[in-house]
Short mmCIF file of C-alpha atoms and ligand atoms in Angstrom, two decimals:
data_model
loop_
_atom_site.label_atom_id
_atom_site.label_comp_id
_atom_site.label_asym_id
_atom_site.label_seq_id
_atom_site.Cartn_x
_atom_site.Cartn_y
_atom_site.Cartn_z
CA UNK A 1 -77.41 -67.66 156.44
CA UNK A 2 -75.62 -64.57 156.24
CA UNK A 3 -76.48 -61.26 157.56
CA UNK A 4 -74.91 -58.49 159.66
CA UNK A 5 -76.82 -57.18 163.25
CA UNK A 6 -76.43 -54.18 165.18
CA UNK A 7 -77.24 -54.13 169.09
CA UNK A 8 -77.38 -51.10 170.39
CA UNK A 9 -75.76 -50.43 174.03
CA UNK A 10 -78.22 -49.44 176.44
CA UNK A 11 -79.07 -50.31 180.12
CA UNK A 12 -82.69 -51.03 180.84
CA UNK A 13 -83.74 -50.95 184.08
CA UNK A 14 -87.40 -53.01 185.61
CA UNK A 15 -88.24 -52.01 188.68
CA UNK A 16 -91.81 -51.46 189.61
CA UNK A 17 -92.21 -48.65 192.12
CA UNK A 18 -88.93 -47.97 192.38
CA UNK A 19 -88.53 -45.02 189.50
CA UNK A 20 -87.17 -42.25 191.19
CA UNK A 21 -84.55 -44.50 193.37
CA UNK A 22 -83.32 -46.00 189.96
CA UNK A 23 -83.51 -42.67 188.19
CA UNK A 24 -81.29 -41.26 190.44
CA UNK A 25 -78.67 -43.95 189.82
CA UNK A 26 -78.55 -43.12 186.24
CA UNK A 27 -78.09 -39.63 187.02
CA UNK A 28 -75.15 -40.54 189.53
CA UNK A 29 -73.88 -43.11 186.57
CA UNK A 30 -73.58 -39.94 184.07
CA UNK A 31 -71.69 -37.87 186.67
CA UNK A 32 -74.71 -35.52 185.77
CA UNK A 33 -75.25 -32.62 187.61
CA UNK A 34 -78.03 -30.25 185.76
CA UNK A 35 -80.61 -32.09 184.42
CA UNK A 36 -83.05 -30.79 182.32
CA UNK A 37 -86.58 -32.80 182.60
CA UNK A 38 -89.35 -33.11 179.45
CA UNK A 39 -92.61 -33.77 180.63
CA UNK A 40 -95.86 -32.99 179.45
CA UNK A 41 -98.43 -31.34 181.67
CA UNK A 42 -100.27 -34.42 182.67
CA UNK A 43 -97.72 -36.21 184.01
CA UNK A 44 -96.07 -33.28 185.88
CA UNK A 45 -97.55 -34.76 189.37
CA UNK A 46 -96.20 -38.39 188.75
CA UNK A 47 -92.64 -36.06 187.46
CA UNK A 48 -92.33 -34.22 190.47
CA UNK A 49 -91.94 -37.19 192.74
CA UNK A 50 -90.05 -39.45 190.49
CA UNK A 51 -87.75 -36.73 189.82
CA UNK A 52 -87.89 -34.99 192.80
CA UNK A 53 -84.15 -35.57 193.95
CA UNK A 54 -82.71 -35.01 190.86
CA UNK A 55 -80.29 -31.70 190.32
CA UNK A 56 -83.34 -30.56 188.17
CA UNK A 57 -82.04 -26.82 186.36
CA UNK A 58 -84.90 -26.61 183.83
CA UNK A 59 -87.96 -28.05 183.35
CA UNK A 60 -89.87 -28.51 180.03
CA UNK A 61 -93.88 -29.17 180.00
CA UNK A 62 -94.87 -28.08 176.43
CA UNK A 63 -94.67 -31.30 174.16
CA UNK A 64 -96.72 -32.11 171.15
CA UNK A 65 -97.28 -35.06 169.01
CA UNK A 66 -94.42 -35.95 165.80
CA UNK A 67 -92.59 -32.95 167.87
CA UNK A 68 -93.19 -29.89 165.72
CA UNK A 69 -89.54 -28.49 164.46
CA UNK A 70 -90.06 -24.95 166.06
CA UNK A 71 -91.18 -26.79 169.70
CA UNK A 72 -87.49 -28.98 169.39
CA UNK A 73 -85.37 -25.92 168.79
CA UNK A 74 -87.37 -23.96 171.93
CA UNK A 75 -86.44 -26.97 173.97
CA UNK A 76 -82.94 -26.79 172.90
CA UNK A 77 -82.47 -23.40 173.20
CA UNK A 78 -83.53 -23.60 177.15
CA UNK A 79 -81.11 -26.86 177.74
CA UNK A 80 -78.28 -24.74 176.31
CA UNK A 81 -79.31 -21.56 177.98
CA UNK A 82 -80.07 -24.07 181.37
CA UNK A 83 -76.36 -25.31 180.40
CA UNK A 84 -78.10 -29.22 181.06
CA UNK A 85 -75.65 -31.84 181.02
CA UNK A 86 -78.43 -34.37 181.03
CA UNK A 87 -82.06 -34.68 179.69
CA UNK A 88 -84.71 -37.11 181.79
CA UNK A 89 -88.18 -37.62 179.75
CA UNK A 90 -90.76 -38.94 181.40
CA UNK A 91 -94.10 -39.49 179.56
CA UNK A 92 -95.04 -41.17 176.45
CA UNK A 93 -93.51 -41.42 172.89
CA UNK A 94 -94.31 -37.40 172.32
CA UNK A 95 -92.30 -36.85 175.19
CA UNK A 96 -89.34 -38.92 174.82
CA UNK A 97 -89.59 -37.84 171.02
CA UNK A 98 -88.69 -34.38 172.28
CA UNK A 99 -86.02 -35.42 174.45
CA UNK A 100 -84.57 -36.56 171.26
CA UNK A 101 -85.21 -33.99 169.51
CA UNK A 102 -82.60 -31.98 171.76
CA UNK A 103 -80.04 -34.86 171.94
CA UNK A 104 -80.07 -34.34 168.04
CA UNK A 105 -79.51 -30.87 168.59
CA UNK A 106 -77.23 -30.32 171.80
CA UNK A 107 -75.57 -34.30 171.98
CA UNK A 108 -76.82 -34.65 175.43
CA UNK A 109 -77.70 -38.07 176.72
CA UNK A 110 -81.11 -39.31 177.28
CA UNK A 111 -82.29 -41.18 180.72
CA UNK A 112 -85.94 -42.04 179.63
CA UNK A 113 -88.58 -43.12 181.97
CA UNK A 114 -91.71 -44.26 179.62
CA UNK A 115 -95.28 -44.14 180.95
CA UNK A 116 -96.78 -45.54 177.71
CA UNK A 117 -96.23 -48.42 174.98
CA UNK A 118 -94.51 -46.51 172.35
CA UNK A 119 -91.12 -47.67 172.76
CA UNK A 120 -89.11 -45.06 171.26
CA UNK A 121 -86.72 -45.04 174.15
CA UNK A 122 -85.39 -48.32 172.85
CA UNK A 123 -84.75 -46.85 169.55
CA UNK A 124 -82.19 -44.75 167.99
CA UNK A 125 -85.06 -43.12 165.60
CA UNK A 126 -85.91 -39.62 165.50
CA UNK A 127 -88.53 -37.32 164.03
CA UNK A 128 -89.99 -34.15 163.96
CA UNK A 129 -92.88 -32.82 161.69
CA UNK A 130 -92.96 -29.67 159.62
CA UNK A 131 -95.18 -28.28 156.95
CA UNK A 132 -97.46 -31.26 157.58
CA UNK A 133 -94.52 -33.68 156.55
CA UNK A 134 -92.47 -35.82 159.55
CA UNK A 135 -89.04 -36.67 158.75
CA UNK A 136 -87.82 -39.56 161.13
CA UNK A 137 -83.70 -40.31 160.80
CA UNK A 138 -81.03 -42.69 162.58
CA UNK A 139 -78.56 -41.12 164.87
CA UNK A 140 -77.44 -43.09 167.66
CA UNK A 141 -77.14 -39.60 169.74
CA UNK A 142 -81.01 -39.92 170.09
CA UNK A 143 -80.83 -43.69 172.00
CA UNK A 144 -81.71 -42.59 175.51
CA UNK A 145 -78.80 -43.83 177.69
CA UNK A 146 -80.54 -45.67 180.17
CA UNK A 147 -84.54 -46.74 180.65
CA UNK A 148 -86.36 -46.96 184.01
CA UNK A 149 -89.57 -49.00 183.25
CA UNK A 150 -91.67 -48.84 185.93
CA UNK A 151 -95.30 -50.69 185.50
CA UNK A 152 -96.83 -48.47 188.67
CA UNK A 153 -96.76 -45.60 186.31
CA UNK A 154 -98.56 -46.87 183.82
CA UNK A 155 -101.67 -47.60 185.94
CA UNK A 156 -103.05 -44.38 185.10
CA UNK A 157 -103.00 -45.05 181.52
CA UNK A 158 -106.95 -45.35 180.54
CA UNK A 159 -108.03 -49.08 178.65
CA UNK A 160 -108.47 -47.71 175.58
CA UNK A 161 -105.17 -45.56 174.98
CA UNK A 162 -103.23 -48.71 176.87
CA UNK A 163 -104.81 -50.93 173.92
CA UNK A 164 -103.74 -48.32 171.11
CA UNK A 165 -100.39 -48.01 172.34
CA UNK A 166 -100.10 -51.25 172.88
CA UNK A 167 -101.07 -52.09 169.29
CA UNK A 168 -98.06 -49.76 168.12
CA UNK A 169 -96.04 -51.69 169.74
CA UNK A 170 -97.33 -54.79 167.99
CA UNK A 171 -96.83 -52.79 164.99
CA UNK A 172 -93.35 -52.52 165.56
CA UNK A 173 -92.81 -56.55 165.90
CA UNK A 174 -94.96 -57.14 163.24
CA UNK A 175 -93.53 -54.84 160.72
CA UNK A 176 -90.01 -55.56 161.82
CA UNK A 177 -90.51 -59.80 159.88
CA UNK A 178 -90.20 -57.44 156.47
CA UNK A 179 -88.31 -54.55 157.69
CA UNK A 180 -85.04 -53.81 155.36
CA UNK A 181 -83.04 -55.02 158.00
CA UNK A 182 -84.75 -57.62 159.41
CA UNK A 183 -83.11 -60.88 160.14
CA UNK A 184 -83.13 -63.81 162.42
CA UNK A 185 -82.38 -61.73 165.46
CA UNK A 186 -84.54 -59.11 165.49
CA UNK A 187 -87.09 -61.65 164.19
CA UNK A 188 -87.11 -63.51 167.51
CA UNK A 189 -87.26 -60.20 169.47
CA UNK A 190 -90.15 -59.07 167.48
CA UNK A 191 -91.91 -62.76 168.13
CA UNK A 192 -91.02 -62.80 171.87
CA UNK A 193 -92.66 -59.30 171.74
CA UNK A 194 -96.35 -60.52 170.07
CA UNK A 195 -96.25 -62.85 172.75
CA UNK A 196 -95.87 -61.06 176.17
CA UNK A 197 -97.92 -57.99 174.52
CA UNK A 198 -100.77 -60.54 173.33
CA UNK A 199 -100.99 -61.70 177.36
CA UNK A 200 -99.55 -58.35 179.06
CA UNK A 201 -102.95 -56.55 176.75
CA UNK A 202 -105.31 -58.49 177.46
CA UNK A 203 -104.63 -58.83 180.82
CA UNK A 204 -104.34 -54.35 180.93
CA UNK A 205 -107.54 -54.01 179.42
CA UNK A 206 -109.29 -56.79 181.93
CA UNK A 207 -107.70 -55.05 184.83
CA UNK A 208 -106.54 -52.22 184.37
CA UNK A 209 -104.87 -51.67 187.38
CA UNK A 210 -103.27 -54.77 187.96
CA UNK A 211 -99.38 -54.71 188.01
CA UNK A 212 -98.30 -58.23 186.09
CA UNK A 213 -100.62 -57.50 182.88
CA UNK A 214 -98.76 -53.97 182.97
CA UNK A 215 -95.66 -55.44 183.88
CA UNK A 216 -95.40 -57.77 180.66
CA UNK A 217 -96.97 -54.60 178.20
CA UNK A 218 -94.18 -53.03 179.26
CA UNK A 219 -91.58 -55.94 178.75
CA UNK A 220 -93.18 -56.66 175.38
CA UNK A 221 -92.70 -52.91 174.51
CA UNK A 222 -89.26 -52.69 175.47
CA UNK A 223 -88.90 -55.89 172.58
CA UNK A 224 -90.66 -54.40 170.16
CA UNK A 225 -88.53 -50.89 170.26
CA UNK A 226 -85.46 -53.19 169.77
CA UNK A 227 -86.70 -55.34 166.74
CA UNK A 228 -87.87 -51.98 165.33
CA UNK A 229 -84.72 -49.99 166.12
CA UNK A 230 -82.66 -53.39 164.81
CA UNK A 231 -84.89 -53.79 161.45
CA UNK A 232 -85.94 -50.66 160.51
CA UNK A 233 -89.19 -49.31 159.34
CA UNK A 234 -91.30 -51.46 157.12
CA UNK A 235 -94.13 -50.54 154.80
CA UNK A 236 -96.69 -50.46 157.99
CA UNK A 237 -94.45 -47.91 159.63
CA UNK A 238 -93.90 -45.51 156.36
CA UNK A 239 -97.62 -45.69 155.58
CA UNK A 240 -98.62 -43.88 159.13
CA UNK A 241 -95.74 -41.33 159.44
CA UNK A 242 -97.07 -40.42 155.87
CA UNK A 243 -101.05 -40.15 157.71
CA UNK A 244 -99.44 -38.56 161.23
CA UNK A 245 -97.52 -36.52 159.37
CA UNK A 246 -100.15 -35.30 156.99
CA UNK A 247 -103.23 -35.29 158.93
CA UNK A 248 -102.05 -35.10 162.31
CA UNK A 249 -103.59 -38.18 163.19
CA UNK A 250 -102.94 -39.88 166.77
CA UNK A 251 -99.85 -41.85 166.76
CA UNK A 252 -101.12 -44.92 168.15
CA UNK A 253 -104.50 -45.25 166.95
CA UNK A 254 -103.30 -44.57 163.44
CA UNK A 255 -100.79 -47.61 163.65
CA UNK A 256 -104.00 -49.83 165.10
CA UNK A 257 -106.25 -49.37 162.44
CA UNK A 258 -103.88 -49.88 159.18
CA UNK A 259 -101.72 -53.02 161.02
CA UNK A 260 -104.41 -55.74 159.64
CA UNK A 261 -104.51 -54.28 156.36
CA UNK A 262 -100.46 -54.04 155.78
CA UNK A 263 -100.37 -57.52 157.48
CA UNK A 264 -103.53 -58.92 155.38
CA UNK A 265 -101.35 -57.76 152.21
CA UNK A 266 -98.14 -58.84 153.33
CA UNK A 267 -99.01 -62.23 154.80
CA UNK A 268 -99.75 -64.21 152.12
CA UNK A 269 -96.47 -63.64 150.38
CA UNK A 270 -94.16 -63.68 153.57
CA UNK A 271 -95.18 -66.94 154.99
CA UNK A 272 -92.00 -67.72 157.51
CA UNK A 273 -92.99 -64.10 158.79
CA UNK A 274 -96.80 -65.23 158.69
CA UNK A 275 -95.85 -68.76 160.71
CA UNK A 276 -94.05 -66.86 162.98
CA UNK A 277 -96.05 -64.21 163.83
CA UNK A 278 -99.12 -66.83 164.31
CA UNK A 279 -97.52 -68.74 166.79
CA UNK A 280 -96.88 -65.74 168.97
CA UNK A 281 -100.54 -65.05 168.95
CA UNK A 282 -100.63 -68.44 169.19
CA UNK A 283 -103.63 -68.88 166.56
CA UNK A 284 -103.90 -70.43 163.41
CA UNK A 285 -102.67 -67.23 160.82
CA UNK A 286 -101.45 -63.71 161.78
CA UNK A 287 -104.28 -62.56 161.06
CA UNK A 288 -106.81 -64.10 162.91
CA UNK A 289 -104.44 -63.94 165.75
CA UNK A 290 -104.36 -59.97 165.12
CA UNK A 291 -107.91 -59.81 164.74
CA UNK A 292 -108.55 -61.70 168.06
CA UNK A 293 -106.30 -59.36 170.29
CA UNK A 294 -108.32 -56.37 168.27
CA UNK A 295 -111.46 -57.36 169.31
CA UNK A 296 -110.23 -58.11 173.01
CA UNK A 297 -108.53 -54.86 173.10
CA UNK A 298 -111.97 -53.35 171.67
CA UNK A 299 -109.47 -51.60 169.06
CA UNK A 300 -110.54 -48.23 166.86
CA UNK A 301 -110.97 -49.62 163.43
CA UNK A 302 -111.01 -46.63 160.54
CA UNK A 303 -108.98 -44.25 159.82
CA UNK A 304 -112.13 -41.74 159.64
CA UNK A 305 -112.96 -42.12 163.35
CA UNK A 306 -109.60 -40.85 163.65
CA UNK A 307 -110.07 -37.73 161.51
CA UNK A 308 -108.79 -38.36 158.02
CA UNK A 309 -110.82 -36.61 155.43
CA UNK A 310 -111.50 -39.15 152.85
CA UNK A 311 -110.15 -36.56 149.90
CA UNK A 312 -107.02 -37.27 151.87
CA UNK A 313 -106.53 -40.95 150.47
CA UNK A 314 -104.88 -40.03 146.78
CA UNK A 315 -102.33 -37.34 148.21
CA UNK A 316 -101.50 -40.12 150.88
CA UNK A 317 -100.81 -42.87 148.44
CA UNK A 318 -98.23 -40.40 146.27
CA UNK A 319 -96.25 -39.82 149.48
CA UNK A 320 -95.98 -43.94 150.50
CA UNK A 321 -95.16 -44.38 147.11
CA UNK A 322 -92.04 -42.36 147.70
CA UNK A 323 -91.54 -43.70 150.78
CA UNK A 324 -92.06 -47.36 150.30
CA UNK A 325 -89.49 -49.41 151.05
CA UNK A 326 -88.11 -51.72 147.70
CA UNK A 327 -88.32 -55.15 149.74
CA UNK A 328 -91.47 -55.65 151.04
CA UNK A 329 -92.96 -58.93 150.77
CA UNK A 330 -96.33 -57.80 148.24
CA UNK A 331 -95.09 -55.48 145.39
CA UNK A 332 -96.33 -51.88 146.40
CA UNK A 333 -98.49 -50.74 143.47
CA UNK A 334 -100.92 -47.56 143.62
CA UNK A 335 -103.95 -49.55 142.70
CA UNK A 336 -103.24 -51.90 145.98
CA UNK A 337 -102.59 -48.98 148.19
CA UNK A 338 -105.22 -47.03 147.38
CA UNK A 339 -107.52 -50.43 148.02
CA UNK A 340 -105.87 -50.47 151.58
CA UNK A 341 -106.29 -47.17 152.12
CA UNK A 342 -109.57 -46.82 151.33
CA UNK A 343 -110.42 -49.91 152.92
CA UNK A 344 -108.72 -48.77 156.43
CA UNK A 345 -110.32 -45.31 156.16
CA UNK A 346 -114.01 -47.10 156.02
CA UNK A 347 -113.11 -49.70 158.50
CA UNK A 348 -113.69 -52.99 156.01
CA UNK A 349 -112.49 -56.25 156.88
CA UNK A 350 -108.83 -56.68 155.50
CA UNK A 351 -108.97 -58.99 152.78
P1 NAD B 1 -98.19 -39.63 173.61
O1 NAD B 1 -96.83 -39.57 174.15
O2 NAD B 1 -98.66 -38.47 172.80
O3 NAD B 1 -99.18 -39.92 174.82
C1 NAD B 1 -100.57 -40.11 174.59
C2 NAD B 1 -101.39 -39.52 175.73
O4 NAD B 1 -101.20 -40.30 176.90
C3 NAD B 1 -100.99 -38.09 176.10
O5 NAD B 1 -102.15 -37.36 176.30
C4 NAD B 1 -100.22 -38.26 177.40
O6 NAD B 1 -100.30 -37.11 178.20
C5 NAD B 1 -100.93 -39.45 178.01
N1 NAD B 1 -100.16 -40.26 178.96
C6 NAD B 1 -98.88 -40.65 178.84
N2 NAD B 1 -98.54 -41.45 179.87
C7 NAD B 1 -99.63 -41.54 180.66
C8 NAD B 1 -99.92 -42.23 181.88
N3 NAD B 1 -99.04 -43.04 182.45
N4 NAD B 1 -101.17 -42.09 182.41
C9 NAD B 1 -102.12 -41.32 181.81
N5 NAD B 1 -101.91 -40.66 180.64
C10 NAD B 1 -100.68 -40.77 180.09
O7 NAD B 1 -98.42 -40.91 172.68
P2 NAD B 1 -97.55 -42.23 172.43
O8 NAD B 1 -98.42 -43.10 171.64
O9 NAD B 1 -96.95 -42.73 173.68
O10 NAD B 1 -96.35 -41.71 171.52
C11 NAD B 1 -96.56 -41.25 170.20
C12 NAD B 1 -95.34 -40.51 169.69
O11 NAD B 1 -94.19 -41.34 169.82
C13 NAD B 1 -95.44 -40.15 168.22
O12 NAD B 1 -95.00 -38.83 168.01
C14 NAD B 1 -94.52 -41.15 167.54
O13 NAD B 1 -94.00 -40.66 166.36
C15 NAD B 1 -93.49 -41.39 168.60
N6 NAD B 1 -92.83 -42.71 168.49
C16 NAD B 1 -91.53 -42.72 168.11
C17 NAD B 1 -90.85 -43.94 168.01
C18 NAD B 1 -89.40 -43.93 167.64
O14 NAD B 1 -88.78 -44.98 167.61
N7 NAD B 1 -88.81 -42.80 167.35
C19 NAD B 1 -91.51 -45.14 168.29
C20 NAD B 1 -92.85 -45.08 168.68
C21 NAD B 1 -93.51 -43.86 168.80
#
């Protein structure tokens, strides 16, 4: 055995119904004193009373999916004109990808408070989109300081956008067993992630406004960002920044539909990863255990429900090319990824 791990320092804090109590303790923690808030329309509302106590000095509701390069450097420019000393996101991925975004630009820490399964706030990734290409990067600048997960907010999430995000989050444990980086540690994250997100889903999706289903979504989510942040992006995760990035697809949805075809290629030639991710699912392959949760989660299953055009297939496959990373468990080979491709754009079984 021989390997070398990375944990990242963060406090994460679970406390449901208690955001804005803890969020203020984070602030206090930071010696803070002008915080600038990111929130996206929608969520304003649910901001204004979690954050309602804070020394707010700017407030920032314009945020976009794969944050667009010209929307990070307007959000920058108003926490240095603000003079923030301290950025709270509250909202989804998109939102805490902005938040980012300005703690790439300005170095000012991060309190996050996610209201979706995305988990970027447990990652140290960035990325921002321009000219229809996202670049994502490593700084540990970006690693929000401090999370507040708090399953009451995520009660107004609808079923089917819990299930998608939820899926990207399985997407992150999944793709983390073959990740460059992955290793024994982040493996068992990952794993302990398929398994409360296998229950905490299911249980969402049957009830959506019951707090334990939401309650272990969110625990599994927090995993996943780990394994992710600790093993880096695999072949799943370079395949749909290439189709967000490109086609502007959703975020989550995108990584829902191509997970069973990555895994369906991967699995047979990565069988620790394949044993592994099974039992979490607690079926008899990765697969079917995927495939299972899918259809309980009543998942979106091609890639042209979503929007791709089909023409869009070749000029993806040159880009994951590029992008593939060497050690992935199946040789990457244009023939096989234009199969998948074309196979996740119809919606065909994996094979
Ligand atoms: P999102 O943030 O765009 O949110 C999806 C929708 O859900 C939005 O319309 C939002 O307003 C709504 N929403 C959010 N919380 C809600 C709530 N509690 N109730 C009702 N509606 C709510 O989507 P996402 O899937 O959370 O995040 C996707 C983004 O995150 C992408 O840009 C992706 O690149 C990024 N991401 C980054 C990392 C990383 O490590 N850097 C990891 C995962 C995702």
């Amino acid at each position: 055995m021989r390997f070398v791990h990375e944990t990242h320092s963060q406090r994460v804090r679970f406390a449901t119904g208690e955001a804005a109590g803890q969020l203020e303790e984070e602030i206090a923690k930071l010696g803070a004193s002008r915080v600038m808030v990111i929130v996206a329309e929608p969520e304003m509302p649910m901001a204004n009373v979690i954050a309602g106590a804070l020394p707010v000095v700017a407030s920032h509701n314009e945020v976009a999916m794969h944050v667009p390069v010209d929307l990070a450097e307007r959000a920058s420019a108003t926490a240095t004109r603000s003079r923030a000393d301290a950025v709270v996101s509250i909202g989804g991925g998109s939102t805490t990808g902005l938040a980012k975004a300005i703690a790439l630009n300005t170095g000012l820490p991060i309190v996050a408070v996610p209201t979706t399964y995305a988990g970027s706030e447990a990652t140290n990734v960035w990325g921002l989109t321009e000219a229809d290409q996202k670049t994502t990067g490593i700084d540990d600048r970006v690693l929000p300081r401090a999370i507040v997960y708090d399953a009451a907010l995520t009660l107004s999430l609808p079923a089917d956008i819990s299930a998608a995000s939820g899926l990207n989050a399985i997407a992150h444990c999944v793709d983390s067993m073959w990740a460059p980086r992955s290793d024994p540690i982040n493996t068992a994250l990952a794993e302990a992630g398929i398994r409360a997100l296998n229950t905490g889903l299911r249980e969402v999706v049957a009830d959506p406004m019951g707090i334990p289903g939401r309650e272990l979504a969110l625990q599994g989510t927090y995993l996943s960002g780990v394994a992710f942040a600790s093993a880096g992006a695999g072949l799943h995760h370079k395949i749909c920044h290439v189709l967000g990035g490109m086609f502007n697809l959703p975020h989550a949805p995108t990584h829902a539909v191509v997970l069973p075809y990555v895994l369906a290629l991967n699995a047979p030639n990565a069988v620790p990863a394949q044993r592994c991710i099974a039992r979490a699912f607690d079926a008899p392959s990765a697969s079917e255990g995927l495939a299972d949760l899918r259809s309980a989660l009543d998942a979106p299953v091609s890639l042209r429900d979503l929007g791709m055009p089909e023409s869009g297939v070749v000029d993806a496959v040159d880009a994951v090319l590029v992008a593939a990373p060497a050690g992935n468990p199946t040789p990457v080979s244009r023939e096989g990824l234009v199969a998948l491709l074309h196979a996740a754009w119809e919606g065909e079984a994996p094979l």
